[in-house]
Amino acid sequence: MNAPVTPPKLYDCRDAFAATLERLASDNESIVAVCNDSVGSSKLGGFKSKFPDRLVNVGIAEQNMVGVGAGLANGGRLPYICGASPFLTGRSLEQIKADISYSNANVKLVGISSGMAYGELGPTHHSIEDFAWTRVLPNLPVIAPCDRIETAAAVEWAASYNGPCFLRLSRVGVPDLLPEGHKFELGKANLLRGGTDVTLIANGTLTHRVLKAADVLAERGISARVLNMATVRPIDENAIIAAAKETGAIVTAEEHSIFGGLGSAVAEVVVDNAPVPMKRLGVPGVYAPTGSAEFLLDEFGMAPTAIADAAVALIKRK
């Protein structure tokens, strides 16, 4: 009898964010946190206890929150602006455009509980447009880490980066995928698995799902390359072009609308440089209903077996 398989431990990336921010703030007195009455959901309780005079809670006023962060940056502080991603981005897009992106302010935007992490709260709380809204803005790197290790590395990178950025974090538990000590490199994809028949590209909560899909494909005799594309802007064009030329087919999967997000960013590179068949998996241009994030991802065709099936269908078009 085969021994039971122990499932991997799952981690909340918000914990890695908070722990890293506290560590950085201990060494850098210019770091401040700004939030919209979201101390709990942003995991800033420890930061508040250690640095009570460096936490600014503006209340449920996201547009003001972004303006306050920009002002703090202009005054020489290093602000991390934290809030639920649908409200940080959608409600404050004009302020992000004018006060952060256009001004090239040294502000770190942290979208908490992105994608469909607030699933039970319904469409108003889903954040499946934030890639599209943010990646169109100049001067604003857009980053979606795949696990707690990459989250910590990205938060640390952001502190040393002289300019704005948007970190998109989920509250959905994910396993460790990258090695301890991983260093984040802006615009650089991580090759998680080699393959020659098709390439699977994902980020955030979908990365471990496409790795499982690659396992399903391997059982079917199909070799799948897996790329963790944490940086949506600037995107790793070289990795995408190589994938297109070497595997001839690309599937993207994201906890986002298929319009304007990771799949669209990859498709732009493919069509300009190495056209091959593509399939974009995500929310298909509808308001996602109420339900847990795991349930909704499965319903929208992003269970590992469904991702594998999409890859098989795509390979037939090569």
Short mmCIF file of C-alpha atoms in Angstrom, two decimals:
data_model
loop_
_atom_site.label_atom_id
_atom_site.label_comp_id
_atom_site.label_asym_id
_atom_site.label_seq_id
_atom_site.Cartn_x
_atom_site.Cartn_y
_atom_site.Cartn_z
CA MET A 1 0.00 0.00 0.00
CA ASN A 2 1.32 3.43 -0.94
CA ALA A 3 1.90 5.84 1.92
CA PRO A 4 -0.54 8.77 1.99
CA VAL A 5 0.77 11.92 0.35
CA THR A 6 1.10 14.80 2.80
CA PRO A 7 -0.18 18.00 1.20
CA PRO A 8 2.27 20.90 1.22
CA LYS A 9 1.93 23.52 3.92
CA LEU A 10 0.12 26.65 2.75
CA TYR A 11 1.18 30.17 3.68
CA ASP A 12 -0.56 33.54 3.65
CA CYS A 13 1.66 35.96 1.72
CA ARG A 14 0.41 38.83 3.89
CA ASP A 15 2.36 37.37 6.81
CA ALA A 16 5.58 37.46 4.80
CA PHE A 17 4.80 41.02 3.73
CA ALA A 18 4.24 42.19 7.30
CA ALA A 19 7.26 40.43 8.76
CA THR A 20 9.54 41.79 6.05
CA LEU A 21 8.18 45.33 6.38
CA GLU A 22 8.75 45.25 10.16
CA ARG A 23 12.32 44.05 9.67
CA LEU A 24 13.05 46.72 7.09
CA ALA A 25 11.49 49.43 9.26
CA SER A 26 13.74 48.43 12.15
CA ASP A 27 16.75 49.36 10.02
CA ASN A 28 15.22 52.28 8.11
CA GLU A 29 13.44 54.97 10.09
CA SER A 30 12.05 56.55 6.92
CA ILE A 31 9.70 53.61 6.29
CA VAL A 32 6.08 54.31 7.18
CA ALA A 33 2.87 52.40 6.59
CA VAL A 34 -0.33 54.05 5.42
CA CYS A 35 -3.62 52.17 5.47
CA ASN A 36 -7.37 52.61 5.04
CA ASP A 37 -8.66 51.24 8.33
CA SER A 38 -7.11 47.91 7.32
CA VAL A 39 -4.56 47.29 10.07
CA GLY A 40 -5.92 43.79 10.56
CA SER A 41 -6.40 42.68 6.97
CA SER A 42 -3.04 44.19 5.99
CA LYS A 43 -1.38 42.35 8.92
CA LEU A 44 -0.01 45.63 10.26
CA GLY A 45 -0.72 44.92 13.92
CA GLY A 46 2.90 44.14 14.68
CA PHE A 47 4.08 47.22 12.78
CA LYS A 48 1.63 49.37 14.76
CA SER A 49 2.91 47.98 18.06
CA LYS A 50 6.58 48.47 17.18
CA PHE A 51 6.29 51.79 15.33
CA PRO A 52 3.09 53.49 16.51
CA ASP A 53 4.20 56.89 15.25
CA ARG A 54 4.98 55.49 11.79
CA LEU A 55 1.56 54.06 10.99
CA VAL A 56 -0.94 56.44 9.39
CA ASN A 57 -4.51 55.15 9.33
CA VAL A 58 -6.62 57.49 7.20
CA GLY A 59 -9.83 55.52 7.61
CA ILE A 60 -11.96 54.35 4.71
CA ALA A 61 -10.71 57.10 2.40
CA GLU A 62 -8.51 55.47 -0.22
CA GLN A 63 -8.09 58.55 -2.41
CA ASN A 64 -6.84 60.51 0.58
CA MET A 65 -4.62 57.57 1.52
CA VAL A 66 -2.78 57.74 -1.80
CA GLY A 67 -2.42 61.51 -1.51
CA VAL A 68 -1.06 61.20 2.02
CA GLY A 69 1.44 58.61 0.82
CA ALA A 70 2.59 60.87 -2.00
CA GLY A 71 3.02 63.73 0.45
CA LEU A 72 5.06 61.58 2.81
CA ALA A 73 7.30 60.53 -0.08
CA ASN A 74 7.80 64.17 -1.07
CA GLY A 75 8.84 64.81 2.53
CA GLY A 76 11.54 62.15 2.42
CA ARG A 77 9.64 59.21 3.90
CA LEU A 78 9.35 55.77 2.31
CA PRO A 79 5.63 54.91 2.44
CA TYR A 80 4.03 51.52 1.89
CA ILE A 81 0.36 52.21 1.13
CA CYS A 82 -1.73 49.19 2.08
CA GLY A 83 -5.36 48.45 1.34
CA ALA A 84 -7.74 45.96 -0.19
CA SER A 85 -6.72 45.81 -3.83
CA PRO A 86 -10.15 46.55 -5.39
CA PHE A 87 -10.42 49.78 -3.42
CA LEU A 88 -6.77 50.84 -3.48
CA THR A 89 -6.73 50.59 -7.28
CA GLY A 90 -10.27 51.17 -8.51
CA ARG A 91 -11.29 53.89 -6.08
CA SER A 92 -7.96 55.72 -6.23
CA LEU A 93 -6.90 55.29 -9.84
CA GLU A 94 -6.83 59.01 -10.60
CA GLN A 95 -4.66 59.70 -7.56
CA ILE A 96 -2.35 56.81 -8.43
CA LYS A 97 -2.03 58.20 -11.95
CA ALA A 98 -1.42 61.84 -11.00
CA ASP A 99 0.20 61.72 -7.55
CA ILE A 100 2.22 58.50 -7.87
CA SER A 101 2.85 57.46 -11.47
CA TYR A 102 3.05 60.86 -13.20
CA SER A 103 5.00 62.32 -10.29
CA ASN A 104 7.24 59.23 -10.12
CA ALA A 105 6.82 59.32 -6.35
CA ASN A 106 8.80 56.85 -4.29
CA VAL A 107 5.67 55.13 -3.00
CA LYS A 108 5.02 51.39 -2.67
CA LEU A 109 1.38 50.47 -3.33
CA VAL A 110 0.37 47.17 -1.73
CA GLY A 111 -2.91 45.70 -2.93
CA ILE A 112 -4.05 43.26 -0.26
CA SER A 113 -6.44 40.34 -0.86
CA SER A 114 -6.33 40.64 -4.63
CA GLY A 115 -8.06 38.48 -7.20
CA MET A 116 -11.09 36.71 -5.73
CA ALA A 117 -9.69 36.31 -2.22
CA TYR A 118 -12.73 38.12 -0.80
CA GLY A 119 -14.87 35.60 -2.66
CA GLU A 120 -17.72 35.35 -0.20
CA LEU A 121 -18.21 39.14 -0.29
CA GLY A 122 -19.09 39.05 -3.97
CA PRO A 123 -18.34 41.07 -7.11
CA THR A 124 -17.81 44.44 -5.40
CA HIS A 125 -14.85 42.97 -3.51
CA HIS A 126 -13.28 40.92 -6.30
CA SER A 127 -10.14 42.56 -7.64
CA ILE A 128 -9.96 41.13 -11.15
CA GLU A 129 -9.25 44.39 -12.96
CA ASP A 130 -6.23 45.69 -11.04
CA PHE A 131 -3.56 44.37 -13.43
CA ALA A 132 -5.27 46.18 -16.31
CA TRP A 133 -5.67 49.42 -14.39
CA THR A 134 -2.12 49.57 -13.07
CA ARG A 135 0.00 48.10 -15.84
CA VAL A 136 -1.10 50.80 -18.28
CA LEU A 137 0.49 53.53 -16.14
CA PRO A 138 4.06 54.64 -16.89
CA ASN A 139 6.73 54.43 -14.17
CA LEU A 140 4.74 51.80 -12.24
CA PRO A 141 6.15 48.26 -12.02
CA VAL A 142 3.38 45.72 -11.38
CA ILE A 143 4.33 42.64 -9.37
CA ALA A 144 2.36 39.57 -8.21
CA PRO A 145 4.54 37.21 -6.13
CA CYS A 146 3.81 33.49 -6.25
CA ASP A 147 4.59 32.54 -2.64
CA ARG A 148 5.74 33.86 0.73
CA ILE A 149 9.41 33.69 -0.28
CA GLU A 150 8.93 35.81 -3.38
CA THR A 151 6.67 38.16 -1.42
CA ALA A 152 9.39 38.84 1.13
CA ALA A 153 11.96 39.29 -1.64
CA ALA A 154 9.72 41.70 -3.55
CA VAL A 155 8.98 43.80 -0.45
CA GLU A 156 12.70 44.04 0.25
CA TRP A 157 13.43 44.90 -3.39
CA ALA A 158 10.78 47.63 -3.30
CA ALA A 159 12.50 49.35 -0.37
CA SER A 160 15.68 49.73 -2.42
CA TYR A 161 13.92 50.70 -5.65
CA ASN A 162 13.80 54.47 -6.19
CA GLY A 163 10.33 54.89 -7.62
CA PRO A 164 6.75 53.69 -7.33
CA CYS A 165 5.56 50.11 -7.67
CA PHE A 166 2.42 48.04 -7.16
CA LEU A 167 2.63 44.80 -5.21
CA ARG A 168 -0.42 42.55 -5.66
CA LEU A 169 -0.81 40.15 -2.73
CA SER A 170 -3.43 37.54 -1.98
CA ARG A 171 -4.70 36.16 1.30
CA VAL A 172 -5.29 32.70 -0.21
CA GLY A 173 -2.81 30.16 1.16
CA VAL A 174 -0.15 28.97 -1.29
CA PRO A 175 2.78 26.53 -0.93
CA ASP A 176 6.44 27.46 -1.14
CA LEU A 177 7.65 27.29 -4.75
CA LEU A 178 10.92 29.22 -4.72
CA PRO A 179 14.03 28.46 -2.64
CA GLU A 180 14.75 30.25 0.61
CA GLY A 181 16.98 33.23 0.01
CA HIS A 182 15.49 33.91 -3.43
CA LYS A 183 16.30 37.42 -4.66
CA PHE A 184 13.63 39.25 -6.60
CA GLU A 185 14.68 40.68 -9.97
CA LEU A 186 12.31 43.11 -11.64
CA GLY A 187 11.19 41.99 -15.09
CA LYS A 188 12.72 38.53 -14.79
CA ALA A 189 10.59 35.38 -15.01
CA ASN A 190 11.47 32.28 -13.01
CA LEU A 191 11.76 29.03 -14.95
CA LEU A 192 10.14 26.55 -12.57
CA ARG A 193 10.17 23.62 -14.97
CA GLY A 194 11.67 22.92 -18.37
CA GLY A 195 9.53 21.67 -21.24
CA THR A 196 9.32 21.45 -25.02
CA ASP A 197 5.67 20.90 -26.02
CA VAL A 198 3.86 23.85 -24.42
CA THR A 199 4.55 26.68 -21.98
CA LEU A 200 2.37 27.45 -18.97
CA ILE A 201 2.71 31.02 -17.61
CA ALA A 202 1.17 32.24 -14.38
CA ASN A 203 1.80 34.36 -11.30
CA GLY A 204 0.38 34.80 -7.82
CA THR A 205 -2.06 32.13 -6.66
CA LEU A 206 -2.14 30.42 -10.07
CA THR A 207 1.54 29.48 -10.16
CA HIS A 208 1.21 26.35 -8.02
CA ARG A 209 -1.86 25.35 -10.02
CA VAL A 210 0.00 25.43 -13.32
CA LEU A 211 2.79 23.38 -11.77
CA LYS A 212 0.19 20.75 -10.86
CA ALA A 213 -1.16 21.02 -14.42
CA ALA A 214 2.35 20.31 -15.70
CA ASP A 215 2.34 17.14 -13.58
CA VAL A 216 -0.96 16.10 -15.17
CA LEU A 217 0.48 16.76 -18.62
CA ALA A 218 3.60 14.75 -17.82
CA GLU A 219 1.39 11.78 -17.00
CA ARG A 220 -0.07 12.18 -20.50
CA GLY A 221 3.38 12.24 -22.08
CA ILE A 222 3.43 16.01 -22.66
CA SER A 223 6.42 18.14 -21.67
CA ALA A 224 5.30 21.50 -20.23
CA ARG A 225 7.55 24.44 -19.49
CA VAL A 226 6.40 26.49 -16.47
CA LEU A 227 7.21 30.17 -16.03
CA ASN A 228 6.44 32.20 -12.93
CA MET A 229 5.85 35.67 -14.40
CA ALA A 230 5.70 37.71 -11.20
CA THR A 231 6.42 40.98 -12.99
CA VAL A 232 3.54 41.92 -15.26
CA ARG A 233 5.20 45.24 -16.10
CA PRO A 234 7.96 45.33 -17.22
CA ILE A 235 7.36 41.83 -18.51
CA ASP A 236 10.14 39.38 -19.38
CA GLU A 237 9.97 39.57 -23.17
CA ASN A 238 13.01 37.35 -23.68
CA ALA A 239 11.48 34.49 -21.68
CA ILE A 240 8.20 34.78 -23.56
CA ILE A 241 9.82 34.90 -27.00
CA ALA A 242 12.01 31.90 -26.15
CA ALA A 243 8.96 29.99 -24.92
CA ALA A 244 7.05 30.76 -28.10
CA LYS A 245 9.90 29.73 -30.38
CA GLU A 246 10.95 26.65 -28.42
CA THR A 247 7.58 25.18 -27.36
CA GLY A 248 5.23 26.61 -30.01
CA ALA A 249 2.22 27.13 -27.73
CA ILE A 250 1.51 29.21 -24.60
CA VAL A 251 -1.21 28.98 -21.95
CA THR A 252 -1.56 31.78 -19.41
CA ALA A 253 -3.56 31.50 -16.19
CA GLU A 254 -4.40 34.33 -13.83
CA GLU A 255 -6.76 35.30 -11.04
CA HIS A 256 -7.92 38.26 -13.11
CA SER A 257 -10.04 39.11 -16.10
CA ILE A 258 -8.64 37.75 -19.36
CA PHE A 259 -8.81 41.34 -20.62
CA GLY A 260 -5.86 43.56 -19.83
CA GLY A 261 -3.98 41.30 -17.43
CA LEU A 262 -1.13 38.82 -17.61
CA GLY A 263 -2.52 36.98 -20.63
CA SER A 264 -2.92 40.21 -22.54
CA ALA A 265 0.61 41.31 -21.64
CA VAL A 266 2.05 38.00 -22.83
CA ALA A 267 -0.05 38.09 -26.02
CA GLU A 268 1.28 41.55 -26.87
CA VAL A 269 4.83 40.20 -26.81
CA VAL A 270 3.91 37.06 -28.75
CA VAL A 271 2.05 38.82 -31.56
CA ASP A 272 4.87 41.33 -32.05
CA ASN A 273 7.74 38.87 -31.96
CA ALA A 274 6.86 35.19 -32.35
CA PRO A 275 3.18 34.45 -33.12
CA VAL A 276 2.10 31.04 -31.85
CA PRO A 277 -1.23 29.60 -30.64
CA MET A 278 -2.21 30.94 -27.20
CA LYS A 279 -4.94 30.31 -24.65
CA ARG A 280 -5.69 32.88 -21.95
CA LEU A 281 -7.31 31.41 -18.84
CA GLY A 282 -8.93 33.75 -16.34
CA VAL A 283 -12.27 35.36 -15.66
CA PRO A 284 -13.92 35.62 -19.11
CA GLY A 285 -15.17 39.19 -19.12
CA VAL A 286 -17.94 38.73 -16.56
CA TYR A 287 -18.54 39.76 -12.97
CA ALA A 288 -17.37 36.81 -10.91
CA PRO A 289 -20.14 35.58 -8.59
CA THR A 290 -20.00 35.02 -4.85
CA GLY A 291 -18.04 32.02 -3.65
CA SER A 292 -14.68 31.01 -2.25
CA ALA A 293 -11.62 31.84 -4.30
CA GLU A 294 -10.79 28.16 -4.76
CA PHE A 295 -14.32 27.41 -5.95
CA LEU A 296 -14.34 30.34 -8.37
CA LEU A 297 -10.96 29.46 -9.87
CA ASP A 298 -12.21 25.95 -10.51
CA GLU A 299 -15.48 27.25 -11.97
CA PHE A 300 -13.58 29.47 -14.40
CA GLY A 301 -11.53 26.57 -15.75
CA MET A 302 -8.38 26.94 -13.66
CA ALA A 303 -8.30 23.65 -11.81
CA PRO A 304 -5.03 21.86 -12.66
CA THR A 305 -6.80 19.26 -14.79
CA ALA A 306 -8.69 21.97 -16.67
CA ILE A 307 -5.46 23.88 -17.32
CA ALA A 308 -3.93 20.66 -18.62
CA ASP A 309 -6.95 20.05 -20.87
CA ALA A 310 -6.63 23.56 -22.28
CA ALA A 311 -2.96 22.90 -23.03
CA VAL A 312 -3.76 19.66 -24.83
CA ALA A 313 -6.39 21.39 -26.98
CA LEU A 314 -3.92 24.17 -27.76
CA ILE A 315 -1.15 21.78 -28.79
CA LYS A 316 -3.47 20.36 -31.44
CA ARG A 317 -3.49 23.82 -33.09
CA LYS A 318 0.30 23.97 -33.46
#
